[in-house]
mmCIF file of C-alpha atoms in Angstrom:
data_model
loop_
_atom_site.group_PDB
_atom_site.id
_atom_site.type_symbol
_atom_site.label_atom_id
_atom_site.label_comp_id
_atom_site.label_asym_id
_atom_site.label_seq_id
_atom_site.Cartn_x
_atom_site.Cartn_y
_atom_site.Cartn_z
ATOM 1 C CA ASP A 1 -37.177 -40.029 25.141
ATOM 2 C CA GLN A 2 -34.225 -37.708 25.111
ATOM 3 C CA GLN A 3 -33.874 -36.851 21.433
ATOM 4 C CA VAL A 4 -31.395 -34.065 22.104
ATOM 5 C CA LYS A 5 -28.499 -34.645 24.464
ATOM 6 C CA GLN A 6 -25.911 -32.417 26.006
ATOM 7 C CA ASN A 7 -23.628 -34.834 27.781
ATOM 8 C CA SER A 8 -21.528 -32.272 29.603
ATOM 9 C CA PRO A 9 -23.484 -30.634 32.415
ATOM 10 C CA SER A 10 -20.749 -28.101 33.012
ATOM 11 C CA LEU A 11 -17.686 -26.566 31.381
ATOM 12 C CA SER A 12 -15.109 -24.190 32.787
ATOM 13 C CA VAL A 13 -12.712 -22.183 30.611
ATOM 14 C CA GLN A 14 -10.291 -19.312 31.065
ATOM 15 C CA GLU A 15 -11.159 -15.882 29.734
ATOM 16 C CA GLY A 16 -9.825 -15.392 26.220
ATOM 17 C CA ARG A 17 -9.739 -19.112 25.421
ATOM 18 C CA ILE A 18 -12.168 -21.066 23.266
ATOM 19 C CA SER A 19 -15.344 -22.597 24.718
ATOM 20 C CA ILE A 20 -16.740 -25.614 22.882
ATOM 21 C CA LEU A 21 -20.190 -26.836 23.813
ATOM 22 C CA ASN A 22 -21.455 -30.052 22.301
ATOM 23 C CA CYS A 23 -24.861 -31.445 21.471
ATOM 24 C CA ASP A 24 -26.011 -34.744 19.965
ATOM 25 C CA TYR A 25 -29.383 -35.643 18.534
ATOM 26 C CA THR A 26 -30.996 -38.897 17.552
ATOM 27 C CA ASN A 27 -33.776 -37.964 15.146
ATOM 28 C CA SER A 28 -32.595 -37.466 11.565
ATOM 29 C CA MET A 29 -35.813 -35.587 10.800
ATOM 30 C CA PHE A 30 -34.574 -32.528 12.682
ATOM 31 C CA ASP A 31 -33.782 -29.859 10.119
ATOM 32 C CA TYR A 32 -33.041 -26.755 12.134
ATOM 33 C CA PHE A 33 -30.847 -26.312 15.160
ATOM 34 C CA LEU A 34 -30.576 -23.515 17.669
ATOM 35 C CA TRP A 35 -28.561 -22.483 20.686
ATOM 36 C CA TYR A 36 -30.049 -20.566 23.578
ATOM 37 C CA LYS A 37 -28.340 -18.900 26.507
ATOM 38 C CA LYS A 38 -29.938 -18.628 29.918
ATOM 39 C CA TYR A 39 -28.951 -16.460 32.839
ATOM 40 C CA PRO A 40 -30.386 -17.118 36.314
ATOM 41 C CA ALA A 41 -33.882 -15.716 36.869
ATOM 42 C CA GLU A 42 -34.309 -15.061 33.149
ATOM 43 C CA GLY A 43 -35.849 -16.997 30.302
ATOM 44 C CA PRO A 44 -33.566 -18.478 27.637
ATOM 45 C CA THR A 45 -32.591 -16.103 24.853
ATOM 46 C CA PHE A 46 -31.802 -17.068 21.297
ATOM 47 C CA LEU A 47 -28.128 -17.050 20.409
ATOM 48 C CA ILE A 48 -27.491 -18.592 17.006
ATOM 49 C CA SER A 49 -29.036 -21.130 14.662
ATOM 50 C CA ILE A 50 -28.178 -23.305 11.695
ATOM 51 C CA SER A 51 -30.219 -24.986 9.018
ATOM 52 C CA SER A 52 -29.532 -28.606 8.126
ATOM 53 C CA ILE A 53 -28.448 -27.553 4.638
ATOM 54 C CA LYS A 54 -25.400 -25.831 6.117
ATOM 55 C CA ASP A 55 -22.493 -27.084 8.159
ATOM 56 C CA LYS A 56 -21.366 -23.819 9.692
ATOM 57 C CA ASN A 57 -22.860 -20.519 10.766
ATOM 58 C CA GLU A 58 -20.920 -17.689 12.302
ATOM 59 C CA ASP A 59 -22.046 -14.629 14.219
ATOM 60 C CA GLY A 60 -19.281 -12.594 15.803
ATOM 61 C CA ARG A 61 -17.602 -14.627 18.511
ATOM 62 C CA PHE A 62 -20.129 -17.447 18.124
ATOM 63 C CA THR A 63 -19.916 -20.224 15.543
ATOM 64 C CA VAL A 64 -22.149 -23.247 15.290
ATOM 65 C CA PHE A 65 -20.981 -26.361 13.461
ATOM 66 C CA LEU A 66 -23.276 -29.106 12.264
ATOM 67 C CA ASN A 67 -22.182 -32.635 11.394
ATOM 68 C CA LYS A 68 -25.292 -34.332 10.045
ATOM 69 C CA SER A 69 -23.726 -37.720 9.502
ATOM 70 C CA ALA A 70 -22.711 -37.818 13.157
ATOM 71 C CA LYS A 71 -25.907 -36.077 14.309
ATOM 72 C CA HIS A 72 -23.743 -33.684 16.226
ATOM 73 C CA LEU A 73 -23.571 -29.945 16.601
ATOM 74 C CA SER A 74 -21.255 -27.739 18.545
ATOM 75 C CA LEU A 75 -21.066 -24.121 19.611
ATOM 76 C CA HIS A 76 -17.700 -22.399 19.642
ATOM 77 C CA ILE A 77 -17.190 -19.169 21.536
ATOM 78 C CA VAL A 78 -13.953 -17.351 20.761
ATOM 79 C CA PRO A 79 -12.677 -15.558 22.719
ATOM 80 C CA SER A 80 -14.657 -16.467 25.811
ATOM 81 C CA GLN A 81 -15.612 -13.656 28.158
ATOM 82 C CA PRO A 82 -16.802 -13.735 31.787
ATOM 83 C CA GLY A 83 -20.189 -12.406 30.612
ATOM 84 C CA ASP A 84 -20.627 -15.603 28.608
ATOM 85 C CA SER A 85 -21.045 -17.508 31.871
ATOM 86 C CA ALA A 86 -24.541 -18.969 31.633
ATOM 87 C CA VAL A 87 -26.396 -22.174 30.887
ATOM 88 C CA TYR A 88 -26.432 -23.023 27.191
ATOM 89 C CA PHE A 89 -29.210 -25.111 25.693
ATOM 90 C CA CYS A 90 -29.136 -26.630 22.257
ATOM 91 C CA ALA A 91 -32.429 -27.243 20.488
ATOM 92 C CA ALA A 92 -33.433 -29.233 17.433
ATOM 93 C CA LYS A 93 -36.520 -28.554 15.423
ATOM 94 C CA LYS A 94 -38.657 -30.365 12.866
ATOM 95 C CA ARG A 95 -41.758 -28.648 11.558
ATOM 96 C CA ASP A 96 -43.461 -27.376 14.716
ATOM 97 C CA ASP A 97 -41.708 -29.607 17.199
ATOM 98 C CA MET A 98 -38.679 -28.231 19.044
ATOM 99 C CA ARG A 99 -36.754 -30.288 21.582
ATOM 100 C CA PHE A 100 -34.068 -29.088 23.962
ATOM 101 C CA GLY A 101 -31.058 -30.641 25.558
ATOM 102 C CA ALA A 102 -30.515 -30.597 29.306
ATOM 103 C CA GLY A 103 -28.121 -27.663 29.121
ATOM 104 C CA THR A 104 -24.437 -27.065 29.807
ATOM 105 C CA ARG A 105 -23.367 -24.594 32.457
ATOM 106 C CA LEU A 106 -20.439 -22.574 31.123
ATOM 107 C CA THR A 107 -18.203 -20.734 33.560
ATOM 108 C CA VAL A 108 -15.626 -18.351 32.127
ATOM 109 C CA LYS A 109 -12.975 -17.471 34.673
ATOM 110 C CA PRO A 110 -11.249 -14.076 34.540
ATOM 111 C CA LYS B 1 -42.626 -4.428 21.336
ATOM 112 C CA ALA B 2 -43.523 -6.264 24.527
ATOM 113 C CA GLY B 3 -41.935 -9.641 25.150
ATOM 114 C CA VAL B 4 -43.473 -12.847 26.376
ATOM 115 C CA THR B 5 -45.192 -12.333 29.717
ATOM 116 C CA GLN B 6 -45.731 -15.095 32.215
ATOM 117 C CA THR B 7 -47.785 -14.762 35.371
ATOM 118 C CA PRO B 8 -47.383 -15.273 38.191
ATOM 119 C CA ARG B 9 -43.591 -15.268 38.574
ATOM 120 C CA TYR B 10 -43.646 -17.354 41.726
ATOM 121 C CA LEU B 11 -46.151 -19.806 43.210
ATOM 122 C CA ILE B 12 -46.199 -21.994 46.271
ATOM 123 C CA LYS B 13 -48.796 -24.750 46.316
ATOM 124 C CA THR B 14 -49.569 -27.762 48.467
ATOM 125 C CA ARG B 15 -49.543 -31.335 47.249
ATOM 126 C CA GLY B 16 -52.891 -32.303 45.784
ATOM 127 C CA GLN B 17 -53.843 -28.793 44.778
ATOM 128 C CA GLN B 18 -54.119 -27.586 41.228
ATOM 129 C CA VAL B 19 -52.488 -24.593 39.596
ATOM 130 C CA THR B 20 -52.993 -22.472 36.481
ATOM 131 C CA LEU B 21 -50.157 -20.595 34.828
ATOM 132 C CA SER B 22 -50.606 -17.922 32.213
ATOM 133 C CA CYS B 23 -48.575 -16.897 29.190
ATOM 134 C CA SER B 24 -49.112 -13.906 26.925
ATOM 135 C CA PRO B 25 -47.083 -14.263 23.715
ATOM 136 C CA ILE B 26 -45.494 -11.518 21.672
ATOM 137 C CA SER B 27 -48.120 -9.664 19.692
ATOM 138 C CA GLY B 28 -48.682 -11.406 16.376
ATOM 139 C CA HIS B 29 -47.192 -14.708 17.504
ATOM 140 C CA ARG B 30 -49.646 -17.575 17.165
ATOM 141 C CA SER B 31 -47.566 -20.452 18.456
ATOM 142 C CA VAL B 32 -47.061 -20.953 22.181
ATOM 143 C CA SER B 33 -45.027 -23.787 23.653
ATOM 144 C CA TRP B 34 -44.620 -24.771 27.283
ATOM 145 C CA TYR B 35 -41.502 -26.268 28.880
ATOM 146 C CA GLN B 36 -40.590 -27.551 32.292
ATOM 147 C CA GLN B 37 -37.083 -26.872 33.557
ATOM 148 C CA THR B 38 -35.669 -28.878 36.425
ATOM 149 C CA PRO B 39 -32.051 -29.264 37.530
ATOM 150 C CA GLY B 40 -30.433 -32.078 35.596
ATOM 151 C CA GLN B 41 -33.372 -32.523 33.225
ATOM 152 C CA GLY B 42 -32.995 -29.299 31.351
ATOM 153 C CA LEU B 43 -35.898 -28.049 29.306
ATOM 154 C CA GLN B 44 -38.554 -30.649 28.761
ATOM 155 C CA PHE B 45 -41.280 -30.045 26.243
ATOM 156 C CA LEU B 46 -44.835 -30.103 27.556
ATOM 157 C CA PHE B 47 -47.011 -29.056 24.620
ATOM 158 C CA GLU B 48 -47.420 -26.551 21.840
ATOM 159 C CA TYR B 49 -50.501 -24.638 20.775
ATOM 160 C CA PHE B 50 -51.225 -22.925 17.517
ATOM 161 C CA SER B 51 -54.469 -21.108 16.734
ATOM 162 C CA GLU B 52 -56.179 -22.583 19.793
ATOM 163 C CA THR B 53 -55.246 -26.158 18.836
ATOM 164 C CA GLN B 54 -52.719 -28.401 20.524
ATOM 165 C CA ARG B 55 -50.285 -29.453 17.792
ATOM 166 C CA ASN B 56 -47.630 -31.291 19.758
ATOM 167 C CA LYS B 57 -47.439 -32.925 23.118
ATOM 168 C CA GLY B 58 -44.497 -34.154 25.173
ATOM 169 C CA ASN B 59 -44.325 -37.131 27.505
ATOM 170 C CA PHE B 60 -46.079 -35.732 30.525
ATOM 171 C CA PRO B 61 -49.027 -37.261 32.393
ATOM 172 C CA GLY B 62 -52.571 -36.128 31.796
ATOM 173 C CA ARG B 63 -52.420 -33.992 34.953
ATOM 174 C CA PHE B 64 -50.698 -31.443 32.745
ATOM 175 C CA SER B 65 -53.046 -29.714 30.355
ATOM 176 C CA GLY B 66 -53.251 -26.467 28.508
ATOM 177 C CA ARG B 67 -55.309 -24.317 26.247
ATOM 178 C CA GLN B 68 -54.958 -21.336 24.001
ATOM 179 C CA PHE B 69 -57.415 -18.521 23.542
ATOM 180 C CA SER B 70 -58.374 -16.643 20.413
ATOM 181 C CA ASN B 71 -55.954 -13.828 21.321
ATOM 182 C CA SER B 72 -53.131 -16.446 21.435
ATOM 183 C CA ARG B 73 -52.750 -16.193 25.207
ATOM 184 C CA SER B 74 -52.217 -19.593 26.719
ATOM 185 C CA GLU B 75 -52.790 -21.213 30.080
ATOM 186 C CA MET B 76 -51.275 -24.333 31.526
ATOM 187 C CA ASN B 77 -52.986 -26.291 34.270
ATOM 188 C CA VAL B 78 -51.517 -28.895 36.567
ATOM 189 C CA SER B 79 -53.930 -30.879 38.695
ATOM 190 C CA THR B 80 -53.253 -33.007 41.772
ATOM 191 C CA LEU B 81 -49.853 -31.451 42.289
ATOM 192 C CA GLU B 82 -46.936 -33.640 43.323
ATOM 193 C CA LEU B 83 -43.663 -32.622 44.954
ATOM 194 C CA GLY B 84 -41.862 -33.526 41.730
ATOM 195 C CA ASP B 85 -43.812 -30.869 39.852
ATOM 196 C CA SER B 86 -41.699 -28.198 41.523
ATOM 197 C CA ALA B 87 -39.900 -26.557 38.622
ATOM 198 C CA LEU B 88 -39.518 -23.491 36.476
ATOM 199 C CA TYR B 89 -42.229 -23.451 33.819
ATOM 200 C CA LEU B 90 -41.328 -21.545 30.702
ATOM 201 C CA CYS B 91 -43.441 -20.599 27.772
ATOM 202 C CA ALA B 92 -42.129 -19.577 24.393
ATOM 203 C CA SER B 93 -43.860 -17.903 21.493
ATOM 204 C CA SER B 94 -43.015 -17.878 17.823
ATOM 205 C CA LEU B 95 -44.586 -16.489 14.702
ATOM 206 C CA VAL B 96 -45.633 -19.523 12.776
ATOM 207 C CA GLY B 97 -44.265 -22.945 13.580
ATOM 208 C CA PHE B 98 -43.515 -23.939 10.001
ATOM 209 C CA THR B 99 -40.949 -21.249 9.453
ATOM 210 C CA ASN B 100 -37.488 -21.444 10.943
ATOM 211 C CA THR B 101 -37.781 -18.648 13.421
ATOM 212 C CA GLU B 102 -36.468 -18.808 16.910
ATOM 213 C CA ALA B 103 -38.810 -18.946 19.870
ATOM 214 C CA PHE B 104 -38.892 -16.140 22.404
ATOM 215 C CA PHE B 105 -39.132 -17.145 26.026
ATOM 216 C CA GLY B 106 -40.786 -15.542 28.988
ATOM 217 C CA GLN B 107 -39.053 -15.297 32.349
ATOM 218 C CA GLY B 108 -40.926 -18.301 33.635
ATOM 219 C CA THR B 109 -43.099 -19.181 36.602
ATOM 220 C CA ARG B 110 -41.291 -20.790 39.511
ATOM 221 C CA LEU B 111 -43.649 -23.344 41.043
ATOM 222 C CA THR B 112 -42.856 -24.836 44.417
ATOM 223 C CA VAL B 113 -44.980 -27.705 45.694
ATOM 224 C CA VAL B 114 -44.777 -28.356 49.428
#
């Protein structure tokens, strides 16, 4: 059962523009959400997270938005840079159980 | 401080064989989770161990098993390998599952079944 879904397998944006990556979840028990970035031949690395008691968390160029009623979260990257090109995974967590989406491959073109 | 270490990095096995993968978590981390990454399927949760006990399990067949030792190192075993088991296997460690801390991933073991 795919409790966390990233419906866009890929996204291409121009350098300097905004990248918006989306993630939907089905289980309302999830109370913590994370984004990970993965480069080829490396393990995923933590990027940013948000607790279910918040609707926005910002860290530099990265902002995560959470819409609990819609069970939707998004990651905004502004401005996008070529080094941001990677696969982005969203994850949702409840207690000790963390589930990931299938990932979105972001390509930032110079 | 050392990161999560997975060995071996690459493996080639034949159908029907079994394989054991190893994961050494960050020192002090007691939770180890295993994931399978395949193209199109993303990261799929296999199981999670905490203090030598399996706490959570994903929807994988019984051919996939694991264990955790007293030093928190974990092993994952896949028996009767199938071609579809070819994937990148990632383990992640975290301090204590109940707290909202992010998991730290190893570089993974690339398993190819021929």
